[in-house]
Each structure stands twice: as structure tokens, then as C-alpha cells.
């Protein structure tokens, strides 16, 4: 057999290949078919300088007709007659050209759509794996980063068209040049007219053209989320408002081209709008917000306005027209003064308001806070963050004007002191109080006697308030005897002597106790806690309490019947403590964390196995005395438990 060496052109990679010639002439080898094969010989290559010529007639004779020779219009018509989604998905796998043609066909244009009933419960032949949303009952898809491309969107559109179409699409893109463009979004619009939820984050190449297609085809759209979409303008959002009359939720963030006219269209044309969120949109002002509220239907209940250049006028409109608003969040409104909040409260339009959150608004003062209390008769939850002009006087006036508040959270409100908190608890039937980074609270003894106890307070959370110490704990214990949830994380100044009176005063029985970061607490506190509340405590967090030892775990094992979540990370725990937990018969722990416990070693393996019979979560991170092999064995034995290492 003769071997001929030749060099090919126009092929990527190594250009040298060999043809093993059978008993036919070289001129018949224009297409390397069944009579020739390609291989790399094991011996040294021999170059033959004989010319290797092909006759044009041979090419013409062996050239096979292909469907790709047809113009796109013909293939388009062929694809329109494919009987089911399976055939469409298979054809889409052939080439990007076929995929583009298939993605350009609207779902209603398939000739077989009215005569062929497709079994949507059959095995999916979609190119992309689609997940089913059990809550919404429709197909969902999320593309993130480099996976967010036009090709993938086209594949999703074709693959899901035969299964009822996509119901929810989320795109978390990037600034890459190959990211999602208007073409990809148009493919979704044509292939998924049943789309109900669309979320676009950081997609700079999607503009009004893509939203035009969504508005034109997806009339069932209910939720639209636009975040960091610099190419989308008011025109695109107006098109959505004009065609998607079922829109119930709209979120706009960091879209510099969306302005007032689009909000006016949304308020006028979307009668089912229930939720609106606008953040960091420089073109949105008083005209847009006021038009939205004055024209919106009576079902608008959730409103979030953050980082907008609106003034007192917008808040006055909200106070007058927000008759159906139940949740209101205002943040970073630097141009709103005290007058705006005062008018919003006195307008008496927020009678249905249940939840109010105000962050970094210098216009919220003691005077305006009192007006808000008078104008929001049914307010249940209020959160004030970084409101530096709110003091004790404002809290007291609000508590006297407002009698329905149940939950209060104050964060970085540094003019609020211990006196204001006591006065608020005395006047208002709170169920939950949270204080975070309130530097104005000082651990001082009060000369005046405490008023009647606040029996309604069930949950107290004091985080990272360095002035909250022993005297404050004693005050809380006397004032709030019905506490069930206590969170004192980050209070490194409290001691056993300060916490013990609080534990003794809680008559109802504590269920959740978080003492993480309380560096000075010892085993004495845990012994008292398990003795007094062992029959009710369900969660105990001692993360970072470095003076807690195995004695605490012995007390937990002996007294805590209903405990299911225990965190002793970075405590002075050893193998003996783990053994004590494993020997407790009444314990039914589900989550345990020994993270950073250097005294826990490989010797604890049999005890961890015993604990693992009920565990669903086990944290062994930074346990340097436990080997990787021990963890591997635990993973094999405790197959139901999620182990972190």
C-alpha cells in the first residue's frame, strides 16, 4: 500500500495529514470518504514531491446537495411546519444559523400549533436545562455573568416554546462585549409570549428595542425589574405600560435615562400596579412621583423611594393619595425637609400604613415624627436608621400619639438615650424592640422609679451598643418580665452580675438567646440559663464567649429538652464537652457549631457520630485538631447532615 504525504490549506490546526490510497487513482480522492482515511503513521514521514491535483469535474460530481444551500426564507418556512418542540430543539442544535432562524419565529406562527398537542410532561429536549418554579407553577431561568449571552437566550426561547413557554426570566449580566443585547431579549419575546416576570440586572447592551419586543409580545407580564440598564429610557418603559396592562410590580434602579414621563404612563395605564420601587434614578423628580401617586389605582400598596431628587411636594402627595399604601420605605431623600414629613403625616391619607422604614432622611425630626404618629393610626412596624435629628422627645411624642405600634427598630439614632427608650416602652404596647449601634445609650442608673412594666414586650435585641451595660440590663429585667427572645450580641461590656438579674426576671421562659461576642460571660450564666429556662430554650448562641467551657455543655445536656440550635464557636470547648452532648438522651439537636474550637479533636469522632443521628447541620470550620480524614469519615456516616469544614 502506498502512502502519500500532502499539505492541505484553509484548515485550522496542523496542516500536515496523510492519505492511505486504495486501488484507485489519486484523482478520485477529492473527498476523503469511505475509500480513504486519515491517520498519523508511527514511522518517519516520507515526503513525495509528486503533484497532487484534483479535477474540477470530480468536485462537481461528488458535491452533495444540502439544505443549507436554501435561502433563509425557505428554511424559515420549513421550520414553521415542524410538528413539535422536540424537532425544533433538535434543529436548533445544528448550527447558530438555524438557532437564529428558529428564535425569530413567533410561537403563534407555527403551522402545527393548532393541530398538534404537545406533551409538556415528557422528557425535555430543550437545549438549556429549565427549572420548574413550584411556587409560581411556571418555568424559570436565570442566566448570570458569562452565561448571559444572546445564544443562550435564543436556546432558552426555542427549548421552552414547546413546553408552554418561559414564565420567569432573570438575567444577571456583565459589561462584557458578548453579553445580552436586544437580539437575545427579542428572541425571548417571540418564543415566550407567556412571560410573567422579567429581571434585568447590569445589561448595558439592552435598550428600548428589546423592551419594545417584550411589550409587543408579552402581554401577560406582571413583574419588571430593571437595575443598571443605562440604555433603557423612558420610551421603553412607556411601551411596557401601554401594552402590559397586568403589570403589578415595577422596580427601577440606577437607570439614568428613565424619567418622569414613564412614571406618569405607568400610573395612568397600569391599573393593577401594587408595588413600585425607584432607586438612584437622576431624572425622576417631583413630577414623576406625584403623577404616579395621583394617577395610580387604589391597589398600590408597597412603595420604596431611595436616592431620588424629590422635595416636600412629593411627600405631601404621598400623604394625601397613598390611601392604599401598607408598606412605605424612604431612604436618602436629601432634599426633603421637616415640612415634607410633617405634611405627609397630617394629610391623614396613610391610614392603612402598616410598615414604615426611614433611612438617612434629615427631614425626619421630633416634630415630623410626632405628625407621622398622628397620621398613621394602624402602623405596626417602624424602622429608623441614621436619623440623626430624632431624640427622646420625638420618641415620647410619637408613643403618645400612636397606640398600635408593635415593632420598633432604631439603628444609629445617636440622640436617643436610655430615658427615651424607657418612656417609649411605658407608653406603647411594643412586642419587639431592636437597638443597633445607638451610641447615645449610656449605662447610667435612673433616679426616678420605673413606671409600670411593659408586659407586651416579647423580643429584645441590643446589638453593638457599647454603652448598654449592667444597669441597663437590670432596668430591662424589671421593666420587661415577659421576654422570650433576647439578643445581646456584641455587648462585650456585660458581665455575669449584670445578666443574671435579667434571666431571673423573665417569668415566661426564654426560647431564643443570642449572647455572641459577650466576651466576659462565664459558665455561671449558662448554668443559670439552663436551670431557669432549660425547659423552654430552643436556640442558644455563645459564639465568641471564650470563657465558656465544657461545664456549660454538661449543663445544656442535662437540662435543655427542646434545644435544637447550639452555637459554641470559638469557646473553650474540648472533646469532653462534645462527649457530654452525645450522651444526653433528651437532646434533639439539629444544628451545632464547633467552629474555631481548638480543643475538639479526632477523639470526638464517635461522639459526633452519635450526635449526627438527629443533626442536619454541623460546623467544624477552623477546628485545626480535626483531620481531613476524620471529616471524610463523618461525611460518609452522616449522609443526612450538611457538614462545613
Coordinates of C-alpha atoms in Angstrom, one line a residue:
X1 CA 0.0 0.0 0.0
X2 CA 1.4 3.4 -1.0
X3 CA 1.3 6.4 1.4
X4 CA 1.2 9.9 0.0
X5 CA 2.1 13.0 2.1
X6 CA 0.2 16.2 1.2
X7 CA -0.5 19.6 2.7
X8 CA -3.9 21.0 3.0
X9 CA -4.9 24.6 3.2
X10 CA -7.7 26.5 4.9
X11 CA -7.9 24.2 7.9
X12 CA -7.1 25.3 11.4
X13 CA -4.6 23.4 13.3
X14 CA -1.7 21.3 11.9
X15 CA -1.7 21.3 8.1
X16 CA 0.0 18.0 7.6
X17 CA -2.0 14.9 7.1
X18 CA -1.7 11.6 5.2
X19 CA -4.0 9.6 2.9
X20 CA -3.8 5.9 2.6
X21 CA -4.5 5.1 -1.0
X22 CA -6.5 2.0 -2.0
X23 CA -6.6 0.6 -5.5
X24 CA -8.0 3.7 -7.1
X25 CA -6.3 6.6 -8.8
X26 CA -5.4 9.8 -6.9
X27 CA -7.8 11.8 -8.9
X28 CA -10.8 10.0 -7.3
X29 CA -9.8 11.1 -3.8
X30 CA -11.2 14.6 -3.9
X31 CA -13.4 13.9 -0.9
X32 CA -11.9 11.7 1.7
X33 CA -14.8 9.2 2.1
X34 CA -15.1 5.5 2.7
X35 CA -12.2 4.8 0.3
X36 CA -9.7 6.8 2.2
X37 CA -9.0 7.5 5.8
X38 CA -6.8 9.9 7.7
X39 CA -4.1 8.7 10.2
X40 CA -0.8 9.5 11.8
X41 CA 1.8 6.8 10.8
X42 CA 4.2 5.6 13.5
X43 CA 7.2 5.7 11.2
X44 CA 9.2 8.6 9.9
X45 CA 7.3 10.7 7.4
X46 CA 8.4 10.5 3.7
X47 CA 7.8 13.4 1.5
X48 CA 6.8 12.7 -2.1
X49 CA 7.1 15.6 -4.4
X50 CA 4.6 14.3 -7.0
X51 CA 1.9 16.8 -7.7
X52 CA -1.5 16.2 -6.1
X53 CA -4.1 17.6 -8.5
X54 CA -7.8 17.5 -8.5
X55 CA -10.1 17.8 -11.4
X56 CA -12.9 20.4 -11.3
X57 CA -15.3 17.8 -12.7
X58 CA -14.6 15.5 -9.8
X59 CA -15.7 18.2 -7.3
X60 CA -18.9 18.8 -9.3
X61 CA -19.7 15.1 -9.5
X62 CA -19.2 14.5 -5.7
X63 CA -20.8 17.6 -4.4
X64 CA -23.9 16.7 -2.4
X65 CA -26.9 19.0 -2.2
X66 CA -27.5 20.5 1.2
X67 CA -30.4 22.1 2.9
X68 CA -28.1 24.9 3.9
X69 CA -28.0 26.0 0.3
X70 CA -31.6 27.1 0.6
X71 CA -32.2 30.8 1.3
X72 CA -33.2 31.7 4.8
X73 CA -36.8 32.4 3.8
X74 CA -37.2 28.8 2.7
X75 CA -35.7 27.3 5.8
X76 CA -37.8 29.7 7.8
X77 CA -41.0 28.3 6.2
X78 CA -39.8 24.7 6.8
X79 CA -39.2 25.4 10.5
X80 CA -42.6 26.9 10.8
X81 CA -44.1 23.4 9.9
X82 CA -42.1 21.4 12.4
X83 CA -44.6 19.3 14.4
X84 CA -43.4 19.7 18.0
X85 CA -40.9 21.3 20.3
X86 CA -38.6 18.3 20.2
X87 CA -38.0 18.7 16.5
X88 CA -37.4 22.4 16.9
X89 CA -34.9 21.9 19.7
X90 CA -33.0 19.2 17.6
X91 CA -32.8 21.5 14.6
X92 CA -31.6 24.4 16.8
X93 CA -28.6 22.2 17.7
X94 CA -27.4 22.0 14.1
X95 CA -25.9 25.5 13.8
X96 CA -26.2 29.0 15.1
X97 CA -27.8 30.0 11.8
X98 CA -30.6 27.5 12.4
X99 CA -30.9 28.6 16.0
X100 CA -31.3 32.3 14.9
X101 CA -33.9 31.3 12.4
X102 CA -35.9 29.3 14.9
X103 CA -35.7 32.0 17.6
X104 CA -37.1 34.6 15.1
X105 CA -40.3 32.6 14.8
X106 CA -43.2 33.7 17.0
X107 CA -44.9 31.0 18.9
X108 CA -48.2 31.6 17.1
X109 CA -46.6 31.3 13.7
X110 CA -46.0 27.6 13.9
X111 CA -48.4 25.9 11.5
X112 CA -48.7 22.8 13.6
X113 CA -49.6 24.7 16.8
X114 CA -53.3 24.3 16.3
X115 CA -53.4 20.6 15.3
X116 CA -50.6 19.0 17.4
X117 CA -51.0 18.7 21.1
X118 CA -47.6 18.5 22.7
X119 CA -47.0 16.6 25.9
X120 CA -45.3 19.1 28.2
X121 CA -44.7 16.5 30.8
X122 CA -42.5 14.4 28.5
X123 CA -38.7 14.4 28.7
X124 CA -37.3 17.8 27.9
X125 CA -35.4 18.1 24.7
X126 CA -34.6 21.8 25.4
X127 CA -31.1 22.9 24.7
X128 CA -30.9 24.6 28.1
X129 CA -32.0 23.0 31.3
X130 CA -35.1 24.7 32.6
X131 CA -36.2 24.5 36.3
X132 CA -39.8 24.5 37.4
X133 CA -40.8 27.0 39.9
X134 CA -43.0 25.2 42.4
X135 CA -44.5 28.3 43.9
X136 CA -45.3 30.1 40.6
X137 CA -46.1 27.0 38.7
X138 CA -44.2 28.1 35.5
X139 CA -40.8 27.6 34.0
X140 CA -38.0 29.8 35.3
X141 CA -34.5 30.5 34.0
X142 CA -31.6 32.6 35.5
X143 CA -28.5 33.5 33.5
X144 CA -25.6 35.0 35.3
X145 CA -22.2 36.5 34.2
X146 CA -20.6 34.9 31.2
X147 CA -23.6 32.6 30.7
X148 CA -25.8 35.5 29.9
X149 CA -25.5 35.7 26.1
X150 CA -27.8 36.1 23.1
X151 CA -27.1 32.5 22.0
X152 CA -28.3 31.1 25.4
X153 CA -31.4 33.2 25.4
X154 CA -32.2 32.1 21.9
X155 CA -31.7 28.5 23.0
X156 CA -34.0 29.1 26.0
X157 CA -36.7 30.6 23.8
X158 CA -36.6 27.6 21.4
X159 CA -36.3 25.0 24.1
X160 CA -39.2 26.2 26.2
X161 CA -41.6 27.2 23.4
X162 CA -42.8 23.6 23.2
X163 CA -43.4 23.4 26.9
X164 CA -45.7 26.3 27.4
X165 CA -43.0 28.9 27.3
X166 CA -40.9 30.6 29.9
X167 CA -42.7 32.2 32.8
X168 CA -39.9 33.9 34.7
X169 CA -36.5 35.1 33.4
X170 CA -33.7 36.7 35.4
X171 CA -30.5 38.0 33.7
X172 CA -27.6 39.0 35.9
X173 CA -25.2 40.1 33.2
X174 CA -21.9 41.8 33.0
X175 CA -20.2 44.5 31.0
X176 CA -18.5 42.1 28.6
X177 CA -18.8 42.7 24.9
X178 CA -20.6 39.3 24.3
X179 CA -23.3 40.0 26.8
X180 CA -27.1 40.1 26.2
X181 CA -28.3 42.5 23.6
X182 CA -31.7 43.5 22.1
X183 CA -31.5 40.4 19.8
X184 CA -31.5 38.0 22.8
X185 CA -34.3 39.7 24.5
X186 CA -36.3 39.8 21.3
X187 CA -35.8 36.0 20.9
X188 CA -37.4 35.6 24.4
X189 CA -40.3 37.9 23.5
X190 CA -41.1 35.9 20.3
X191 CA -40.7 32.5 21.8
X192 CA -42.1 33.1 25.3
X193 CA -45.3 35.2 25.0
X194 CA -46.5 33.8 28.3
X195 CA -43.6 35.5 30.2
X196 CA -44.8 36.9 33.5
X197 CA -41.6 38.1 35.3
X198 CA -38.6 39.7 33.8
X199 CA -35.5 40.9 35.7
X200 CA -32.6 42.6 34.0
X201 CA -29.5 43.4 36.1
X202 CA -26.4 45.0 34.7
X203 CA -27.2 44.6 31.0
X204 CA -25.7 47.7 29.3
X205 CA -26.4 46.4 25.8
X206 CA -30.1 46.1 26.2
X207 CA -32.1 49.1 25.3
X208 CA -35.5 50.3 24.3
X209 CA -35.7 48.0 21.2
X210 CA -35.6 44.9 23.5
X211 CA -38.3 46.3 25.7
X212 CA -40.4 47.2 22.7
X213 CA -40.4 43.5 21.7
X214 CA -41.3 42.4 25.2
X215 CA -44.1 44.9 25.3
X216 CA -45.3 43.8 21.9
X217 CA -45.3 40.1 22.5
X218 CA -45.5 39.5 26.3
X219 CA -48.9 41.0 27.3
X220 CA -49.1 38.8 30.4
X221 CA -46.1 40.4 32.0
X222 CA -46.7 41.1 35.7
X223 CA -43.3 41.9 37.2
X224 CA -40.5 44.0 35.7
X225 CA -37.1 44.6 37.4
X226 CA -34.6 47.0 35.7
X227 CA -31.3 47.5 37.5
X228 CA -28.2 49.2 35.9
X229 CA -29.7 49.4 32.5
X230 CA -28.1 52.6 31.1
X231 CA -29.5 52.1 27.6
X232 CA -33.1 51.8 28.6
X233 CA -35.0 55.1 28.5
X234 CA -38.5 56.3 29.3
X235 CA -39.6 55.2 25.8
X236 CA -39.1 51.6 26.6
X237 CA -40.9 51.8 29.9
X238 CA -43.8 53.7 28.3
X239 CA -44.1 50.8 25.8
X240 CA -44.4 48.4 28.6
X241 CA -47.0 50.5 30.3
X242 CA -49.1 50.7 27.1
X243 CA -49.1 47.0 26.3
X244 CA -48.6 45.1 29.6
X245 CA -51.8 46.1 31.5
X246 CA -51.3 43.2 34.0
X247 CA -48.2 44.8 35.5
X248 CA -48.3 44.5 39.3
X249 CA -44.7 45.1 40.4
X250 CA -42.1 47.5 39.0
X251 CA -38.6 48.1 40.2
X252 CA -36.2 50.6 38.7
X253 CA -32.6 51.1 40.0
X254 CA -29.7 53.0 38.5
X255 CA -31.3 53.7 35.2
X256 CA -30.1 57.2 34.2
X257 CA -32.4 57.6 31.2
X258 CA -35.7 56.7 32.8
X259 CA -37.6 59.9 33.9
X260 CA -40.9 61.4 34.9
X261 CA -42.9 60.8 31.8
X262 CA -42.5 57.0 32.1
X263 CA -43.8 57.0 35.7
X264 CA -46.8 59.1 34.6
X265 CA -47.6 56.5 31.9
X266 CA -47.3 53.7 34.5
X267 CA -49.6 55.4 36.9
X268 CA -52.1 56.1 34.2
X269 CA -52.0 52.8 32.2
X270 CA -51.3 50.1 34.7
X271 CA -54.5 49.7 36.8
X272 CA -53.2 46.6 38.7
X273 CA -49.9 48.1 39.9
X274 CA -49.3 47.0 43.5
X275 CA -45.6 47.6 44.1
X276 CA -43.2 50.3 43.0
X277 CA -39.5 50.7 43.8
X278 CA -37.4 53.5 42.4
X279 CA -33.7 54.0 43.4
X280 CA -30.9 56.2 42.2
X281 CA -32.6 57.5 39.0
X282 CA -31.4 61.1 38.5
X283 CA -34.2 62.0 36.0
X284 CA -37.0 61.1 38.4
X285 CA -38.3 64.1 40.3
X286 CA -41.4 65.5 41.9
X287 CA -43.4 65.5 38.7
X288 CA -42.9 61.8 38.1
X289 CA -43.6 60.7 41.7
X290 CA -46.6 63.0 42.1
X291 CA -48.1 61.8 38.8
X292 CA -47.6 58.2 39.7
X293 CA -49.5 58.5 43.0
X294 CA -52.2 60.8 41.8
X295 CA -53.0 58.6 38.8
X296 CA -52.3 55.2 40.2
X297 CA -55.1 52.9 41.1
X298 CA -56.3 52.1 44.6
X299 CA -54.3 48.9 44.8
X300 CA -50.8 50.4 45.1
X301 CA -49.7 49.1 48.5
X302 CA -45.9 48.9 48.5
X303 CA -43.7 51.9 47.8
X304 CA -39.9 52.3 48.0
X305 CA -38.2 55.6 47.1
X306 CA -34.4 55.8 47.6
X307 CA -31.8 58.3 46.5
X308 CA -34.2 60.5 44.5
X309 CA -34.1 64.3 43.9
X310 CA -37.6 64.8 45.2
X311 CA -38.8 67.5 47.6
X312 CA -41.5 68.1 50.2
X313 CA -44.1 68.3 47.4
X314 CA -43.8 64.5 46.6
X315 CA -44.2 63.5 50.3
X316 CA -47.3 65.7 50.6
X317 CA -48.8 63.9 47.5
X318 CA -48.0 60.5 49.1
X319 CA -49.6 61.6 52.3
X320 CA -52.8 62.6 50.5
X321 CA -53.1 60.0 47.7
X322 CA -51.5 57.0 49.4
X323 CA -54.7 55.7 50.8
X324 CA -53.9 52.0 50.0
X325 CA -50.2 52.1 50.9
X326 CA -49.3 49.5 53.5
X327 CA -45.5 49.4 53.2
X328 CA -43.5 52.6 52.8
X329 CA -39.7 52.9 52.6
X330 CA -38.0 56.3 52.2
X331 CA -34.2 56.4 52.1
X332 CA -31.6 59.1 51.2
X333 CA -34.1 61.8 50.4
X334 CA -31.7 64.7 51.0
X335 CA -34.0 67.4 49.6
X336 CA -36.9 66.6 51.8
X337 CA -37.2 68.9 54.9
X338 CA -39.1 68.6 58.1
X339 CA -42.1 70.2 56.4
X340 CA -42.4 67.3 53.9
X341 CA -42.7 64.6 56.6
X342 CA -45.0 66.9 58.7
X343 CA -47.4 67.4 55.8
X344 CA -47.3 63.7 54.9
X345 CA -48.4 62.8 58.4
X346 CA -51.0 65.4 58.8
X347 CA -52.6 64.7 55.4
X348 CA -54.3 61.7 57.1
X349 CA -54.1 59.6 53.9
X350 CA -51.8 56.9 55.2
X351 CA -54.4 55.3 57.4
X352 CA -53.6 51.8 56.0
X353 CA -49.9 52.1 56.5
X354 CA -48.6 49.1 58.4
X355 CA -44.8 49.2 57.9
X356 CA -42.6 52.3 57.8
X357 CA -38.9 52.5 57.2
X358 CA -37.0 55.7 57.0
X359 CA -33.2 55.8 56.4
X360 CA -30.8 58.8 56.3
X361 CA -33.5 61.5 55.9
X362 CA -32.5 64.7 57.6
X363 CA -36.1 66.0 57.3
X364 CA -37.3 63.5 60.0
X365 CA -37.2 65.4 63.3
X366 CA -39.0 65.2 66.5
X367 CA -41.8 67.4 65.2
X368 CA -42.3 65.5 62.0
X369 CA -42.1 62.1 63.8
X370 CA -45.0 63.2 66.0
X371 CA -47.0 64.1 63.0
X372 CA -46.3 60.7 61.5
X373 CA -47.6 59.1 64.6
X374 CA -50.8 61.0 64.5
X375 CA -51.4 60.4 60.7
X376 CA -50.6 56.6 60.7
X377 CA -53.2 55.1 63.0
X378 CA -52.6 51.5 62.1
X379 CA -48.8 51.4 62.0
X380 CA -47.4 48.1 63.3
X381 CA -43.7 48.2 62.4
X382 CA -41.3 51.2 62.2
X383 CA -37.6 51.2 61.5
X384 CA -35.5 54.4 61.8
X385 CA -31.9 54.3 60.5
X386 CA -29.3 57.1 60.7
X387 CA -32.0 59.7 61.6
X388 CA -29.7 62.0 63.5
X389 CA -32.3 64.6 64.4
X390 CA -34.6 62.2 66.2
X391 CA -34.3 62.4 70.0
X392 CA -36.0 61.2 73.2
X393 CA -38.6 63.9 72.8
X394 CA -39.7 62.7 69.4
X395 CA -40.0 59.1 70.6
X396 CA -42.1 60.1 73.6
X397 CA -44.4 62.3 71.5
X398 CA -44.7 59.5 68.9
X399 CA -45.6 56.9 71.5
X400 CA -48.3 59.1 72.9
X401 CA -49.8 59.8 69.5
X402 CA -49.5 56.2 68.2
X403 CA -51.0 53.3 70.1
X404 CA -50.9 50.4 67.6
X405 CA -47.1 50.1 67.1
X406 CA -45.8 46.5 67.8
X407 CA -42.2 46.5 66.4
X408 CA -39.6 49.3 66.7
X409 CA -36.0 49.2 65.3
X410 CA -33.6 52.1 65.9
X411 CA -30.2 52.0 64.2
X412 CA -27.6 54.6 64.5
X413 CA -30.0 57.1 66.1
X414 CA -27.4 58.6 68.4
X415 CA -29.6 61.2 70.1
X416 CA -31.8 58.6 71.6
X417 CA -30.9 57.7 75.2
X418 CA -32.0 55.3 77.9
X419 CA -34.7 57.7 79.1
X420 CA -36.3 57.8 75.7
X421 CA -36.4 54.0 75.5
X422 CA -38.0 53.7 78.9
X423 CA -40.6 56.3 78.2
X424 CA -41.5 54.7 74.9
X425 CA -41.9 51.2 76.5
X426 CA -44.1 52.8 79.2
X427 CA -46.5 54.4 76.7
X428 CA -46.6 52.0 73.8
X429 CA -47.5 48.3 73.8
X430 CA -44.5 47.1 71.9
X431 CA -43.9 43.4 71.2
X432 CA -40.4 43.7 69.7
X433 CA -37.6 46.3 70.3
X434 CA -34.3 46.3 68.4
X435 CA -31.4 48.8 69.1
X436 CA -28.4 48.7 66.8
X437 CA -25.3 51.0 67.1
X438 CA -27.2 53.6 69.2
X439 CA -24.2 55.4 70.8
X440 CA -26.4 57.7 72.8
X441 CA -27.4 54.9 75.2
X442 CA -25.4 55.1 78.4
X443 CA -25.2 52.7 81.3
X444 CA -26.5 55.0 84.0
X445 CA -28.7 54.5 87.0
X446 CA -32.0 56.3 86.9
X447 CA -33.0 58.4 89.9
X448 CA -36.7 58.2 89.1
X449 CA -38.6 55.0 89.8
X450 CA -39.6 52.9 86.8
X451 CA -43.2 53.1 85.6
X452 CA -45.5 50.1 85.2
X453 CA -43.9 47.1 83.5
X454 CA -44.2 46.5 79.8
X455 CA -45.7 43.1 79.8
X456 CA -46.3 43.1 76.0
X457 CA -42.6 43.1 75.0
X458 CA -41.6 39.6 73.9
X459 CA -38.4 40.2 71.9
X460 CA -35.4 42.4 72.8
X461 CA -32.4 42.9 70.6
X462 CA -29.5 45.1 71.5
X463 CA -26.6 44.9 69.1
X464 CA -23.2 46.7 69.2
X465 CA -24.4 49.4 71.7
X466 CA -21.2 49.7 73.8
X467 CA -23.0 51.9 76.4
X468 CA -25.5 49.2 77.2
X469 CA -24.2 47.5 80.4
X470 CA -25.2 46.1 83.8
X471 CA -27.5 49.0 84.8
X472 CA -29.4 48.8 81.5
X473 CA -29.8 45.1 81.8
X474 CA -31.3 45.4 85.3
X475 CA -33.6 48.1 84.0
X476 CA -34.8 45.9 81.2
X477 CA -35.3 42.9 83.5
X478 CA -37.6 45.0 85.8
X479 CA -39.5 46.7 83.0
X480 CA -39.9 43.7 80.7
X481 CA -40.7 40.5 82.6
X482 CA -42.3 38.6 79.7
X483 CA -39.3 38.4 77.4
X484 CA -38.9 35.3 75.3
X485 CA -36.3 36.3 72.8
X486 CA -33.1 38.0 73.9
X487 CA -30.3 39.1 71.5
X488 CA -27.3 40.9 73.2
X489 CA -24.7 40.1 70.5
X490 CA -21.7 42.4 70.5
X491 CA -22.2 43.7 74.1
X492 CA -18.7 43.0 75.2
X493 CA -19.1 45.1 78.4
X494 CA -21.8 43.0 80.1
X495 CA -20.9 40.5 82.9
X496 CA -22.4 37.7 84.8
X497 CA -23.6 40.0 87.5
X498 CA -25.5 42.2 85.0
X499 CA -27.1 39.3 83.0
X500 CA -28.2 37.1 85.9
X501 CA -31.0 39.5 87.1
X502 CA -32.4 39.6 83.6
X503 CA -32.5 35.8 83.4
X504 CA -34.2 35.7 86.8
X505 CA -36.8 38.3 85.9
X506 CA -38.0 36.6 82.7
X507 CA -41.1 34.8 84.0
X508 CA -42.4 33.5 80.7
X509 CA -39.4 31.4 79.9
X510 CA -36.7 32.3 77.3
X511 CA -36.9 30.5 73.9
X512 CA -34.1 32.2 71.9
X513 CA -30.9 33.6 73.5
X514 CA -28.1 35.1 71.5
X515 CA -25.0 36.1 73.5
X516 CA -22.4 36.0 70.7
X517 CA -19.5 38.4 71.3
X518 CA -20.1 38.8 75.0
X519 CA -16.5 38.2 75.9
X520 CA -16.8 38.4 79.7
X521 CA -19.6 35.9 80.3
X522 CA -18.6 32.6 82.1
X523 CA -20.2 29.2 82.7
X524 CA -22.2 30.7 85.6
X525 CA -24.5 32.4 83.2
X526 CA -25.1 29.2 81.2
X527 CA -25.7 27.2 84.4
X528 CA -28.3 29.7 85.5
X529 CA -29.9 29.9 82.0
X530 CA -30.2 26.1 81.7
X531 CA -31.6 25.9 85.3
X532 CA -34.2 28.6 84.9
X533 CA -35.1 28.2 81.2
X534 CA -33.9 24.8 80.2
X535 CA -37.5 23.6 79.6
X536 CA -38.2 26.4 77.0
X537 CA -34.9 27.4 75.4
X538 CA -34.7 26.4 71.7
X539 CA -31.8 28.4 70.4
X540 CA -28.5 29.3 72.2
X541 CA -25.7 31.2 70.6
X542 CA -22.5 31.6 72.6
X543 CA -20.2 32.4 69.6
X544 CA -17.0 34.1 70.8
X545 CA -17.7 33.7 74.5
X546 CA -14.2 32.5 75.1
X547 CA -14.7 31.8 78.9
X548 CA -17.4 29.2 78.2
X549 CA -16.1 25.7 78.9
X550 CA -17.2 22.1 78.9
X551 CA -19.2 22.7 82.1
X552 CA -21.7 24.7 80.1
X553 CA -22.2 21.8 77.7
X554 CA -22.8 19.4 80.6
X555 CA -25.5 21.8 81.9
X556 CA -27.0 22.0 78.4
X557 CA -27.1 18.2 78.1
X558 CA -28.7 17.8 81.5
X559 CA -31.4 20.5 81.4
X560 CA -32.2 21.6 77.8
X561 CA -35.0 19.4 76.5
X562 CA -36.2 21.4 73.4
X563 CA -32.8 22.9 72.3
X564 CA -32.3 22.4 68.6
X565 CA -29.8 25.0 67.6
X566 CA -26.5 25.4 69.6
X567 CA -23.5 27.6 68.6
X568 CA -20.4 27.4 70.8
X569 CA -17.9 28.6 68.2
X570 CA -14.6 30.0 69.5
X571 CA -15.4 28.8 73.0
X572 CA -13.1 26.8 75.3
X573 CA -14.7 23.5 74.4
X574 CA -12.9 20.2 74.3
X575 CA -13.7 16.6 73.4
X576 CA -15.2 16.1 76.9
X577 CA -17.9 18.7 76.2
X578 CA -18.8 17.0 72.9
X579 CA -19.0 13.7 74.7
X580 CA -21.4 15.2 77.3
X581 CA -23.7 16.4 74.5
X582 CA -23.7 13.0 72.8
X583 CA -24.6 11.2 76.0
X584 CA -27.7 13.3 76.6
X585 CA -30.8 11.2 75.9
X586 CA -33.4 14.0 75.8
X587 CA -31.5 16.3 73.4
X588 CA -32.7 16.6 69.9
X589 CA -30.2 18.9 68.4
X590 CA -30.5 19.7 64.7
X591 CA -27.8 22.4 64.2
X592 CA -24.5 22.5 66.1
X593 CA -21.4 24.7 65.5
X594 CA -18.0 24.0 67.0
X595 CA -16.2 26.4 64.6
X596 CA -12.9 27.6 66.0
X597 CA -12.9 25.2 69.0
X598 CA -9.3 24.1 69.0
X599 CA -9.9 21.6 71.8
X600 CA -12.1 19.5 69.7
X601 CA -10.0 16.8 68.0
X602 CA -10.3 13.5 66.2
X603 CA -11.2 11.9 69.5
X604 CA -14.6 13.4 69.2
X605 CA -15.5 11.4 66.1
X606 CA -17.6 8.7 67.9
X607 CA -19.4 11.4 69.8
X608 CA -20.1 13.4 66.7
X609 CA -21.5 10.3 65.1
X610 CA -23.8 9.9 68.0
X611 CA -24.9 13.5 67.7
X612 CA -25.3 13.1 64.0
X613 CA -28.3 10.9 64.3
X614 CA -30.5 14.0 64.6
X615 CA -28.3 16.7 63.1
X616 CA -29.0 18.4 59.7
X617 CA -26.1 20.9 60.1
X618 CA -22.6 20.6 61.7
X619 CA -20.0 23.3 61.5
X620 CA -16.4 22.2 62.1
X621 CA -14.6 25.0 60.3
X622 CA -11.3 26.1 61.8
X623 CA -11.2 23.1 64.1
X624 CA -7.5 22.5 63.4
X625 CA -7.3 19.5 65.6
X626 CA -9.7 17.5 63.4
X627 CA -8.1 15.9 60.4
X628 CA -9.4 15.9 56.9
X629 CA -9.7 12.1 57.0
X630 CA -11.9 12.3 60.1
X631 CA -14.2 14.7 58.3
X632 CA -14.4 12.4 55.3
X633 CA -15.5 9.5 57.5
X634 CA -18.1 11.8 59.2
X635 CA -19.4 12.8 55.8
X636 CA -19.8 9.1 54.8
X637 CA -21.6 8.2 58.1
X638 CA -23.7 11.3 58.5
X639 CA -25.1 11.5 55.0
X640 CA -28.2 13.5 56.1
X641 CA -26.1 16.2 57.7
X642 CA -24.6 19.2 56.0
X643 CA -21.0 19.4 57.3
X644 CA -18.9 22.5 57.0
X645 CA -15.2 22.1 57.3

